[in-house]
Short mmCIF file of the C-alpha atoms (twelve columns), coordinates in Angstrom:
data_MODEL
# 
_entry.id   MODEL 
# 
loop_
_atom_site.group_PDB 
_atom_site.id 
_atom_site.type_symbol 
_atom_site.label_atom_id 
_atom_site.label_alt_id 
_atom_site.label_comp_id 
_atom_site.label_asym_id 
_atom_site.label_seq_id 
_atom_site.Cartn_x 
_atom_site.Cartn_y 
_atom_site.Cartn_z 
_atom_site.pdbx_PDB_model_num 
ATOM 1   C CA . MET A 1   121.166 95.238  86.529  1 
ATOM 2   C CA . LYS A 2   118.372 95.396  83.960  1 
ATOM 3   C CA . ILE A 3   115.962 98.322  84.089  1 
ATOM 4   C CA . ASP A 4   112.978 96.013  84.651  1 
ATOM 5   C CA . GLN A 5   114.690 94.632  87.764  1 
ATOM 6   C CA . ILE A 6   115.374 98.151  89.060  1 
ATOM 7   C CA . PHE A 7   111.674 98.986  88.867  1 
ATOM 8   C CA . SER A 8   110.448 95.670  90.305  1 
ATOM 9   C CA . PRO A 9   109.536 95.095  93.996  1 
ATOM 10  C CA . TYR A 10  112.438 94.275  96.306  1 
ATOM 11  C CA . GLN A 11  112.353 92.401  99.612  1 
ATOM 12  C CA . LEU A 12  114.623 94.428  101.907 1 
ATOM 13  C CA . ASN A 13  114.136 92.337  105.042 1 
ATOM 14  C CA . LYS A 14  111.660 89.772  106.352 1 
ATOM 15  C CA . ARG A 15  109.040 92.434  107.103 1 
ATOM 16  C CA . VAL A 16  109.635 95.120  104.467 1 
ATOM 17  C CA . THR A 17  109.082 94.987  100.714 1 
ATOM 18  C CA . LEU A 18  109.983 98.055  98.629  1 
ATOM 19  C CA . ARG A 19  108.064 98.891  95.488  1 
ATOM 20  C CA . ASN A 20  111.350 99.179  93.563  1 
ATOM 21  C CA . ARG A 21  115.112 99.331  94.079  1 
ATOM 22  C CA . LEU A 22  115.432 103.089 93.487  1 
ATOM 23  C CA . VAL A 23  116.427 105.292 96.414  1 
ATOM 24  C CA . LEU A 24  116.293 109.036 96.851  1 
ATOM 25  C CA . ALA A 25  119.807 109.561 98.188  1 
ATOM 26  C CA . PRO A 26  120.147 111.395 101.535 1 
ATOM 27  C CA . LEU A 27  120.413 114.981 100.323 1 
ATOM 28  C CA . ASN A 28  120.888 117.791 102.818 1 
ATOM 29  C CA . ILE A 29  119.022 120.481 100.906 1 
ATOM 30  C CA . GLN A 30  119.363 122.895 103.872 1 
ATOM 31  C CA . SER A 31  115.764 123.962 103.474 1 
ATOM 32  C CA . SER A 32  114.504 123.544 107.037 1 
ATOM 33  C CA . LEU A 33  113.483 126.338 109.356 1 
ATOM 34  C CA . PHE A 34  116.274 127.958 111.324 1 
ATOM 35  C CA . ASP A 35  115.660 125.787 114.390 1 
ATOM 36  C CA . GLY A 36  115.800 122.622 112.289 1 
ATOM 37  C CA . SER A 37  112.028 122.149 112.081 1 
ATOM 38  C CA . VAL A 38  110.519 120.674 108.934 1 
ATOM 39  C CA . SER A 39  109.458 123.379 106.472 1 
ATOM 40  C CA . LEU A 40  106.997 123.562 103.590 1 
ATOM 41  C CA . ASN A 41  109.983 123.389 101.255 1 
ATOM 42  C CA . ASN A 42  111.012 120.050 102.811 1 
ATOM 43  C CA . LEU A 43  107.492 118.686 102.394 1 
ATOM 44  C CA . ASN A 44  107.133 119.844 98.794  1 
ATOM 45  C CA . PHE A 45  110.572 118.542 97.836  1 
ATOM 46  C CA . HIS A 46  109.859 115.015 99.046  1 
ATOM 47  C CA . LYS A 47  106.254 115.005 97.858  1 
ATOM 48  C CA . ALA A 48  107.507 115.502 94.289  1 
ATOM 49  C CA . ARG A 49  110.007 112.654 94.520  1 
ATOM 50  C CA . ALA A 50  108.672 109.976 96.869  1 
ATOM 51  C CA . LYS A 51  106.278 108.649 94.222  1 
ATOM 52  C CA . TYR A 52  109.180 107.321 92.157  1 
ATOM 53  C CA . VAL A 53  111.304 105.449 94.727  1 
ATOM 54  C CA . GLY A 54  111.215 102.512 97.087  1 
ATOM 55  C CA . LEU A 55  113.184 104.351 99.784  1 
ATOM 56  C CA . ASP A 56  113.208 108.086 100.423 1 
ATOM 57  C CA . ILE A 57  116.090 108.988 102.753 1 
ATOM 58  C CA . ILE A 58  116.045 112.345 104.565 1 
ATOM 59  C CA . GLY A 59  119.649 113.539 104.664 1 
ATOM 60  C CA . SER A 60  121.669 114.640 107.693 1 
ATOM 61  C CA . ALA A 61  119.124 114.916 110.503 1 
ATOM 62  C CA . TYR A 62  121.240 116.092 113.412 1 
ATOM 63  C CA . ILE A 63  120.855 114.389 116.799 1 
ATOM 64  C CA . SER A 64  122.001 117.382 118.884 1 
ATOM 65  C CA . ASP A 65  123.069 120.970 118.283 1 
ATOM 66  C CA . SER A 66  126.698 119.868 118.550 1 
ATOM 67  C CA . ALA A 67  126.044 117.327 115.784 1 
ATOM 68  C CA . ASN A 68  124.713 119.766 113.172 1 
ATOM 69  C CA . THR A 69  126.583 119.696 109.859 1 
ATOM 70  C CA . ALA A 70  125.172 122.910 108.379 1 
ATOM 71  C CA . TYR A 71  122.570 125.594 109.001 1 
ATOM 72  C CA . GLY A 72  119.238 124.679 107.422 1 
ATOM 73  C CA . ALA A 73  119.572 120.932 108.100 1 
ATOM 74  C CA . ILE A 74  116.719 118.987 109.680 1 
ATOM 75  C CA . SER A 75  116.831 118.412 113.431 1 
ATOM 76  C CA . VAL A 76  115.798 115.331 115.400 1 
ATOM 77  C CA . ALA A 77  117.488 116.698 118.532 1 
ATOM 78  C CA . ASP A 78  114.411 117.143 120.727 1 
ATOM 79  C CA . ASP A 79  110.789 116.088 121.022 1 
ATOM 80  C CA . SER A 80  109.466 119.381 119.664 1 
ATOM 81  C CA . LYS A 81  110.577 118.266 116.176 1 
ATOM 82  C CA . ILE A 82  108.422 115.120 116.133 1 
ATOM 83  C CA . ASP A 83  105.249 116.752 114.795 1 
ATOM 84  C CA . GLY A 84  107.041 118.235 111.780 1 
ATOM 85  C CA . LEU A 85  108.884 114.987 111.110 1 
ATOM 86  C CA . LYS A 86  105.550 113.159 111.281 1 
ATOM 87  C CA . LYS A 87  104.215 115.385 108.481 1 
ATOM 88  C CA . LEU A 88  107.314 114.617 106.432 1 
ATOM 89  C CA . ALA A 89  106.973 110.853 106.913 1 
ATOM 90  C CA . THR A 90  103.292 111.099 105.973 1 
ATOM 91  C CA . VAL A 91  104.064 112.935 102.728 1 
ATOM 92  C CA . ILE A 92  106.590 110.262 101.784 1 
ATOM 93  C CA . HIS A 93  104.167 107.434 102.580 1 
ATOM 94  C CA . GLN A 94  101.454 109.099 100.526 1 
ATOM 95  C CA . GLY A 95  103.849 108.897 97.587  1 
ATOM 96  C CA . GLY A 96  104.208 105.150 98.101  1 
ATOM 97  C CA . SER A 97  107.770 105.108 99.420  1 
ATOM 98  C CA . LYS A 98  109.258 103.952 102.698 1 
ATOM 99  C CA . ALA A 99  110.646 106.826 104.777 1 
ATOM 100 C CA . ILE A 100 114.159 106.701 106.245 1 
ATOM 101 C CA . LEU A 101 115.648 109.377 108.519 1 
ATOM 102 C CA . GLN A 102 119.433 109.610 108.271 1 
ATOM 103 C CA . LEU A 103 120.955 110.371 111.676 1 
ATOM 104 C CA . VAL A 104 124.179 112.372 111.711 1 
ATOM 105 C CA . HIS A 105 126.797 113.692 114.078 1 
ATOM 106 C CA . ALA A 106 129.218 116.049 112.344 1 
ATOM 107 C CA . GLY A 107 132.054 115.501 114.782 1 
ATOM 108 C CA . ARG A 108 134.819 117.933 113.876 1 
ATOM 109 C CA . MET A 109 133.231 118.809 110.500 1 
ATOM 110 C CA . THR A 110 131.269 121.788 111.801 1 
ATOM 111 C CA . ASN A 111 131.667 125.100 113.608 1 
ATOM 112 C CA . SER A 112 130.136 127.027 116.502 1 
ATOM 113 C CA . TYR A 113 127.794 128.867 114.120 1 
ATOM 114 C CA . ALA A 114 126.146 125.663 112.871 1 
ATOM 115 C CA . SER A 115 126.241 124.113 116.355 1 
ATOM 116 C CA . LYS A 116 124.612 127.212 117.900 1 
ATOM 117 C CA . GLY A 117 127.522 127.548 120.292 1 
ATOM 118 C CA . ALA A 118 127.576 123.910 121.417 1 
ATOM 119 C CA . PRO A 119 131.055 122.356 121.592 1 
ATOM 120 C CA . VAL A 120 132.514 120.810 118.447 1 
ATOM 121 C CA . LEU A 121 133.292 117.209 119.444 1 
ATOM 122 C CA . THR A 122 135.645 114.669 117.894 1 
ATOM 123 C CA . PRO A 123 137.716 111.622 118.935 1 
ATOM 124 C CA . SER A 124 140.922 113.669 119.253 1 
ATOM 125 C CA . GLU A 125 141.773 117.354 119.227 1 
ATOM 126 C CA . VAL A 126 142.767 117.430 115.555 1 
ATOM 127 C CA . LYS A 127 141.287 120.157 113.357 1 
ATOM 128 C CA . ALA A 128 140.037 119.073 109.940 1 
ATOM 129 C CA . ALA A 129 142.212 120.094 107.010 1 
ATOM 130 C CA . HIS A 130 139.265 121.338 104.946 1 
ATOM 131 C CA . GLY A 131 135.899 122.982 105.409 1 
ATOM 132 C CA . ASP A 132 134.651 125.882 107.522 1 
ATOM 133 C CA . VAL A 133 135.462 124.190 110.815 1 
ATOM 134 C CA . ASP A 134 136.585 125.048 114.343 1 
ATOM 135 C CA . LEU A 135 139.230 123.468 116.529 1 
ATOM 136 C CA . PRO A 136 137.351 120.549 118.097 1 
ATOM 137 C CA . LYS A 137 137.223 119.224 121.649 1 
ATOM 138 C CA . ALA A 138 138.414 115.657 122.250 1 
ATOM 139 C CA . MET A 139 135.526 113.569 123.536 1 
ATOM 140 C CA . THR A 140 135.642 112.177 127.042 1 
ATOM 141 C CA . LYS A 141 134.132 108.770 127.774 1 
ATOM 142 C CA . THR A 142 131.155 110.610 129.209 1 
ATOM 143 C CA . ASP A 143 130.808 112.497 125.912 1 
ATOM 144 C CA . ILE A 144 130.932 109.201 124.029 1 
ATOM 145 C CA . GLU A 145 128.167 107.694 126.145 1 
ATOM 146 C CA . THR A 146 126.095 110.872 125.757 1 
ATOM 147 C CA . VAL A 147 126.370 110.791 121.968 1 
ATOM 148 C CA . ILE A 148 125.443 107.100 121.807 1 
ATOM 149 C CA . LYS A 149 122.402 107.872 123.949 1 
ATOM 150 C CA . GLN A 150 121.499 110.734 121.596 1 
ATOM 151 C CA . PHE A 151 121.475 108.309 118.671 1 
ATOM 152 C CA . GLU A 152 119.150 106.050 120.669 1 
ATOM 153 C CA . THR A 153 116.703 108.826 121.534 1 
ATOM 154 C CA . ALA A 154 116.790 110.138 117.948 1 
ATOM 155 C CA . THR A 155 115.804 106.647 116.801 1 
ATOM 156 C CA . ILE A 156 112.848 106.661 119.188 1 
ATOM 157 C CA . ARG A 157 111.761 110.059 117.831 1 
ATOM 158 C CA . ALA A 158 111.951 108.712 114.268 1 
ATOM 159 C CA . ILE A 159 109.721 105.809 115.291 1 
ATOM 160 C CA . LYS A 160 107.227 108.153 116.995 1 
ATOM 161 C CA . ALA A 161 107.186 110.293 113.850 1 
ATOM 162 C CA . GLY A 162 106.190 107.282 111.743 1 
ATOM 163 C CA . PHE A 163 109.418 106.667 109.851 1 
ATOM 164 C CA . ASP A 164 110.136 103.161 108.596 1 
ATOM 165 C CA . GLY A 165 113.797 103.290 109.544 1 
ATOM 166 C CA . VAL A 166 116.950 105.240 110.258 1 
ATOM 167 C CA . GLU A 167 120.320 105.359 108.570 1 
ATOM 168 C CA . LEU A 168 123.487 105.987 110.581 1 
ATOM 169 C CA . HIS A 169 125.634 108.461 108.663 1 
ATOM 170 C CA . GLY A 170 129.090 106.918 108.836 1 
ATOM 171 C CA . ALA A 171 130.381 108.549 105.652 1 
ATOM 172 C CA . ASN A 172 131.743 111.852 104.335 1 
ATOM 173 C CA . THR A 173 134.257 112.326 107.192 1 
ATOM 174 C CA . PHE A 174 131.598 112.737 109.898 1 
ATOM 175 C CA . LEU A 175 131.925 111.379 113.456 1 
ATOM 176 C CA . PHE A 176 131.768 107.624 112.844 1 
ATOM 177 C CA . GLN A 177 134.407 107.903 110.140 1 
ATOM 178 C CA . GLN A 178 136.517 110.121 112.394 1 
ATOM 179 C CA . PHE A 179 136.695 107.308 114.940 1 
ATOM 180 C CA . MET A 180 137.717 104.875 112.183 1 
ATOM 181 C CA . SER A 181 140.388 107.075 110.595 1 
ATOM 182 C CA . PRO A 182 143.993 107.028 111.916 1 
ATOM 183 C CA . LEU A 183 144.283 110.680 110.857 1 
ATOM 184 C CA . SER A 184 141.510 111.923 113.164 1 
ATOM 185 C CA . ASN A 185 141.591 109.295 115.923 1 
ATOM 186 C CA . LEU A 186 144.776 109.563 117.997 1 
ATOM 187 C CA . ARG A 187 143.225 108.174 121.189 1 
ATOM 188 C CA . THR A 188 145.158 105.822 123.442 1 
ATOM 189 C CA . ASP A 189 142.165 104.338 125.272 1 
ATOM 190 C CA . GLU A 190 139.789 101.555 124.180 1 
ATOM 191 C CA . TYR A 191 138.376 103.793 121.426 1 
ATOM 192 C CA . GLY A 192 141.648 104.381 119.585 1 
ATOM 193 C CA . GLY A 193 144.818 102.756 118.294 1 
ATOM 194 C CA . SER A 194 144.084 99.247  117.029 1 
ATOM 195 C CA . LEU A 195 141.441 98.545  114.405 1 
ATOM 196 C CA . GLU A 196 139.379 96.742  117.032 1 
ATOM 197 C CA . ASN A 197 139.385 99.865  119.196 1 
ATOM 198 C CA . ARG A 198 138.657 102.261 116.321 1 
ATOM 199 C CA . ILE A 199 135.644 100.147 115.348 1 
ATOM 200 C CA . ARG A 200 134.296 100.148 118.909 1 
ATOM 201 C CA . PHE A 201 132.322 103.428 118.819 1 
ATOM 202 C CA . CYS A 202 130.687 102.572 115.485 1 
ATOM 203 C CA . ALA A 203 129.772 99.060  116.619 1 
ATOM 204 C CA . GLU A 204 128.509 100.112 120.056 1 
ATOM 205 C CA . THR A 205 126.304 102.821 118.574 1 
ATOM 206 C CA . ALA A 206 124.928 100.536 115.866 1 
ATOM 207 C CA . LYS A 207 124.100 97.844  118.426 1 
ATOM 208 C CA . ARG A 208 122.372 100.293 120.756 1 
ATOM 209 C CA . VAL A 209 120.329 101.736 117.869 1 
ATOM 210 C CA . LEU A 210 119.408 98.235  116.671 1 
ATOM 211 C CA . ASP A 211 118.372 97.165  120.183 1 
ATOM 212 C CA . THR A 212 116.312 100.338 120.598 1 
ATOM 213 C CA . ALA A 213 114.640 99.927  117.215 1 
ATOM 214 C CA . HIS A 214 113.758 96.277  117.759 1 
ATOM 215 C CA . ALA A 215 112.384 96.996  121.228 1 
ATOM 216 C CA . HIS A 216 110.078 99.776  120.009 1 
ATOM 217 C CA . LYS A 217 109.091 98.677  116.478 1 
ATOM 218 C CA . PRO A 218 109.817 95.194  115.096 1 
ATOM 219 C CA . GLY A 219 110.865 95.400  111.449 1 
ATOM 220 C CA . PHE A 220 112.148 98.962  111.808 1 
ATOM 221 C CA . ILE A 221 114.952 99.421  109.271 1 
ATOM 222 C CA . VAL A 222 118.475 100.326 110.395 1 
ATOM 223 C CA . GLY A 223 120.995 101.113 107.662 1 
ATOM 224 C CA . TYR A 224 124.567 102.405 107.710 1 
ATOM 225 C CA . ARG A 225 126.135 104.742 105.135 1 
ATOM 226 C CA . ILE A 226 129.881 104.417 104.748 1 
ATOM 227 C CA . SER A 227 132.736 105.943 102.763 1 
ATOM 228 C CA . PRO A 228 134.802 102.852 101.915 1 
ATOM 229 C CA . GLU A 229 138.209 104.565 102.088 1 
ATOM 230 C CA . GLU A 230 140.026 107.874 102.454 1 
ATOM 231 C CA . PHE A 231 142.531 109.251 99.989  1 
ATOM 232 C CA . GLU A 232 145.148 111.054 102.117 1 
ATOM 233 C CA . PRO A 233 148.430 109.287 102.994 1 
ATOM 234 C CA . GLY A 234 148.096 107.307 106.221 1 
ATOM 235 C CA . ALA A 235 144.299 107.629 106.193 1 
ATOM 236 C CA . LEU A 236 141.511 105.058 106.444 1 
ATOM 237 C CA . LYS A 237 141.963 102.083 104.126 1 
ATOM 238 C CA . LEU A 238 139.402 99.878  102.439 1 
ATOM 239 C CA . GLY A 239 140.618 96.820  104.364 1 
ATOM 240 C CA . ASP A 240 139.792 98.442  107.704 1 
ATOM 241 C CA . ASP A 241 136.323 99.462  106.562 1 
ATOM 242 C CA . LEU A 242 135.630 95.971  105.214 1 
ATOM 243 C CA . VAL A 243 136.130 94.643  108.736 1 
ATOM 244 C CA . LEU A 244 133.722 97.265  110.090 1 
ATOM 245 C CA . MET A 245 131.162 96.311  107.444 1 
ATOM 246 C CA . GLN A 246 131.424 92.650  108.408 1 
ATOM 247 C CA . VAL A 247 130.915 93.563  112.068 1 
ATOM 248 C CA . LEU A 248 127.858 95.661  111.196 1 
ATOM 249 C CA . GLY A 249 126.452 92.776  109.208 1 
ATOM 250 C CA . LYS A 250 126.827 90.404  112.134 1 
ATOM 251 C CA . LEU A 251 125.110 92.935  114.399 1 
ATOM 252 C CA . GLY A 252 122.088 92.752  112.109 1 
ATOM 253 C CA . ILE A 253 121.866 96.017  110.159 1 
ATOM 254 C CA . ASP A 254 119.447 95.923  107.232 1 
ATOM 255 C CA . TYR A 255 121.633 97.453  104.536 1 
ATOM 256 C CA . LEU A 256 124.978 99.096  103.795 1 
ATOM 257 C CA . SER A 257 124.971 102.282 101.727 1 
ATOM 258 C CA . LEU A 258 128.254 102.932 99.901  1 
ATOM 259 C CA . SER A 259 129.069 106.613 99.502  1 
ATOM 260 C CA . LEU A 260 130.906 106.560 96.165  1 
ATOM 261 C CA . ARG A 261 131.914 109.222 93.658  1 
ATOM 262 C CA . GLN A 262 131.267 106.724 90.856  1 
ATOM 263 C CA . TYR A 263 129.179 103.560 91.037  1 
ATOM 264 C CA . ASP A 264 131.934 101.472 89.426  1 
ATOM 265 C CA . GLN A 265 134.974 103.028 91.093  1 
ATOM 266 C CA . THR A 266 137.898 100.883 92.172  1 
ATOM 267 C CA . SER A 267 140.040 101.022 95.302  1 
ATOM 268 C CA . ILE A 268 143.133 103.192 95.626  1 
ATOM 269 C CA . THR A 269 144.155 101.865 99.059  1 
ATOM 270 C CA . CYS A 270 144.153 98.120  98.331  1 
ATOM 271 C CA . ASP A 271 146.584 97.305  95.528  1 
ATOM 272 C CA . SER A 272 145.760 93.598  95.478  1 
ATOM 273 C CA . LEU A 273 142.117 94.384  94.645  1 
ATOM 274 C CA . SER A 274 142.625 97.463  92.495  1 
ATOM 275 C CA . ASP A 275 141.159 95.767  89.397  1 
ATOM 276 C CA . LEU A 276 137.842 95.100  91.132  1 
ATOM 277 C CA . ARG A 277 134.978 97.489  91.748  1 
ATOM 278 C CA . ILE A 278 134.500 98.471  95.385  1 
ATOM 279 C CA . ALA A 279 130.845 97.429  95.270  1 
ATOM 280 C CA . ASP A 280 131.859 93.917  94.191  1 
ATOM 281 C CA . ILE A 281 134.570 93.725  96.866  1 
ATOM 282 C CA . VAL A 282 132.109 94.738  99.573  1 
ATOM 283 C CA . LYS A 283 129.505 92.249  98.393  1 
ATOM 284 C CA . GLN A 284 132.036 89.434  98.514  1 
ATOM 285 C CA . ALA A 285 133.176 90.510  101.986 1 
ATOM 286 C CA . VAL A 286 129.745 90.797  103.629 1 
ATOM 287 C CA . GLY A 287 127.848 88.109  101.737 1 
ATOM 288 C CA . ASP A 288 124.600 88.041  99.810  1 
ATOM 289 C CA . GLU A 289 122.362 88.308  102.879 1 
ATOM 290 C CA . LEU A 290 123.325 91.947  103.582 1 
ATOM 291 C CA . PRO A 291 121.861 94.308  100.935 1 
ATOM 292 C CA . ILE A 292 124.247 96.831  99.385  1 
ATOM 293 C CA . MET A 293 123.161 100.270 98.208  1 
ATOM 294 C CA . VAL A 294 125.308 101.853 95.492  1 
ATOM 295 C CA . ALA A 295 125.476 105.487 94.393  1 
ATOM 296 C CA . GLY A 296 127.537 107.736 92.167  1 
ATOM 297 C CA . HIS A 297 126.642 108.971 88.663  1 
ATOM 298 C CA . LEU A 298 123.652 106.686 88.273  1 
ATOM 299 C CA . GLY A 299 120.510 107.700 86.414  1 
ATOM 300 C CA . THR A 300 120.813 106.269 82.903  1 
ATOM 301 C CA . GLN A 301 120.039 102.847 81.472  1 
ATOM 302 C CA . PHE A 302 123.721 102.443 80.624  1 
ATOM 303 C CA . ALA A 303 124.811 103.081 84.216  1 
ATOM 304 C CA . PHE A 304 122.139 100.861 85.773  1 
ATOM 305 C CA . GLU A 305 122.982 97.957  83.484  1 
ATOM 306 C CA . ARG A 306 126.658 98.198  84.457  1 
ATOM 307 C CA . ALA A 307 126.126 98.794  88.180  1 
ATOM 308 C CA . SER A 308 126.242 96.032  90.756  1 
ATOM 309 C CA . GLY A 309 124.309 96.203  94.009  1 
ATOM 310 C CA . ASP A 310 120.883 95.558  95.460  1 
ATOM 311 C CA . MET A 311 119.572 99.143  95.665  1 
ATOM 312 C CA . PHE A 312 120.563 102.238 93.761  1 
ATOM 313 C CA . ALA A 313 120.644 105.729 95.292  1 
ATOM 314 C CA . VAL A 314 120.415 108.845 93.137  1 
ATOM 315 C CA . GLY A 315 120.771 112.432 94.312  1 
ATOM 316 C CA . SER A 316 121.712 115.019 91.695  1 
ATOM 317 C CA . LYS A 317 119.295 113.754 89.035  1 
ATOM 318 C CA . PHE A 318 116.418 113.932 91.518  1 
ATOM 319 C CA . LEU A 319 117.507 117.384 92.621  1 
ATOM 320 C CA . LYS A 320 117.179 118.741 89.090  1 
ATOM 321 C CA . GLN A 321 114.394 116.596 87.602  1 
ATOM 322 C CA . PRO A 322 111.979 114.961 90.052  1 
ATOM 323 C CA . ASN A 323 110.485 112.692 87.375  1 
ATOM 324 C CA . TRP A 324 113.710 111.443 85.782  1 
ATOM 325 C CA . PRO A 325 112.843 107.762 86.518  1 
ATOM 326 C CA . SER A 326 109.905 108.051 84.109  1 
ATOM 327 C CA . GLN A 327 112.317 109.263 81.444  1 
ATOM 328 C CA . VAL A 328 114.653 106.316 82.000  1 
ATOM 329 C CA . ARG A 329 111.798 103.849 81.476  1 
ATOM 330 C CA . ASN A 330 110.071 105.924 78.766  1 
ATOM 331 C CA . PRO A 331 112.590 108.160 76.958  1 
ATOM 332 C CA . GLY A 332 109.790 110.106 75.202  1 
ATOM 333 C CA . ILE A 333 108.517 111.659 78.437  1 
ATOM 334 C CA . GLN A 334 109.490 115.290 78.843  1 
ATOM 335 C CA . PRO A 335 111.300 116.304 82.045  1 
ATOM 336 C CA . GLU A 336 109.664 118.435 84.695  1 
ATOM 337 C CA . SER A 337 110.997 121.923 85.349  1 
ATOM 338 C CA . THR A 338 114.629 121.912 86.377  1 
ATOM 339 C CA . VAL A 339 115.257 122.860 89.995  1 
ATOM 340 C CA . THR A 340 118.349 125.047 90.229  1 
ATOM 341 C CA . GLY A 341 118.415 125.313 94.006  1 
ATOM 342 C CA . THR A 342 116.391 125.552 97.166  1 
ATOM 343 C CA . VAL A 343 115.546 128.518 99.334  1 
ATOM 344 C CA . ILE A 344 115.735 128.459 103.111 1 
ATOM 345 C CA . PRO A 345 112.207 129.525 104.089 1 
ATOM 346 C CA . TYR A 346 111.260 132.300 106.454 1 
ATOM 347 C CA . THR A 347 107.755 130.977 107.064 1 
ATOM 348 C CA . THR A 348 106.666 128.881 109.981 1 
ATOM 349 C CA . LEU A 349 105.254 125.404 109.605 1 
ATOM 350 C CA . ASN A 350 101.477 125.694 109.748 1 
ATOM 351 C CA . LEU A 351 99.737  122.867 107.910 1 
# 
């Protein structure tokens, strides 16, 4: 896509127009206060970047203590967090961007330290093969209903805080993907086994979040981030996720965000389509009416002009140089100071 198109207004849905197609990818900078409250570091980080993008997505906001992916992440687990989140949404709006809160449940990809002692939940009692993780507890049907309800109430909190939308984090081996993957979902009930059953938790949660959003704020954006395939033998294949994406589209989500290592990567689990880019395969599968967000080594004119998609999410470039979009459009502009990392603050929020 041409650079001028990237920086032109984009109609996301019938009620929402973005000032451009650039997206601040959902980074978990682990810079919140220790209870998950929004910190000054969070506010300053997004203030410096929101003025360049159409969507600013807050990464990995956990919906309960059990759902937390890492210490320092933002919490949307209880009403006490709404005031801080409201300040964050306000900072983003002042920059001219729409504010999206990404809702996450880690599933088995966490430990009792990050979860503050809450149980580590997953579809089946199968410990992850990587990461600093604990042996998880297989979710009962009551647990499943509780988690779906937590996504609903987190959505309501995002609305009360003034966000323009939420994104369900179904990528990076977190809970939604764990239900989809044959390696982590060994259930024998209606939530496991067949593809239809493995999709059920993702679809039920998405529908409940959509219904909640539409009931409380018409035009509220609901997106879904997805890892299109897994790489281990016997793991989740692109074909299975394409069916999930089609289901999500029919439910009425506003966009699909593809979590890719490289914007033009091809599939390794679908030999018949291995010559095609995953982004192009997805677009053909879901149709033109469902916007696709692409990520992975974007940030140069060369990459943008080769990439296919409707919106383009960038993380690492924004992390290091907040004003890099100005450099892409005007190569003579000097970059702002490079950010080498973030510090978890010890101050309280008092603005």
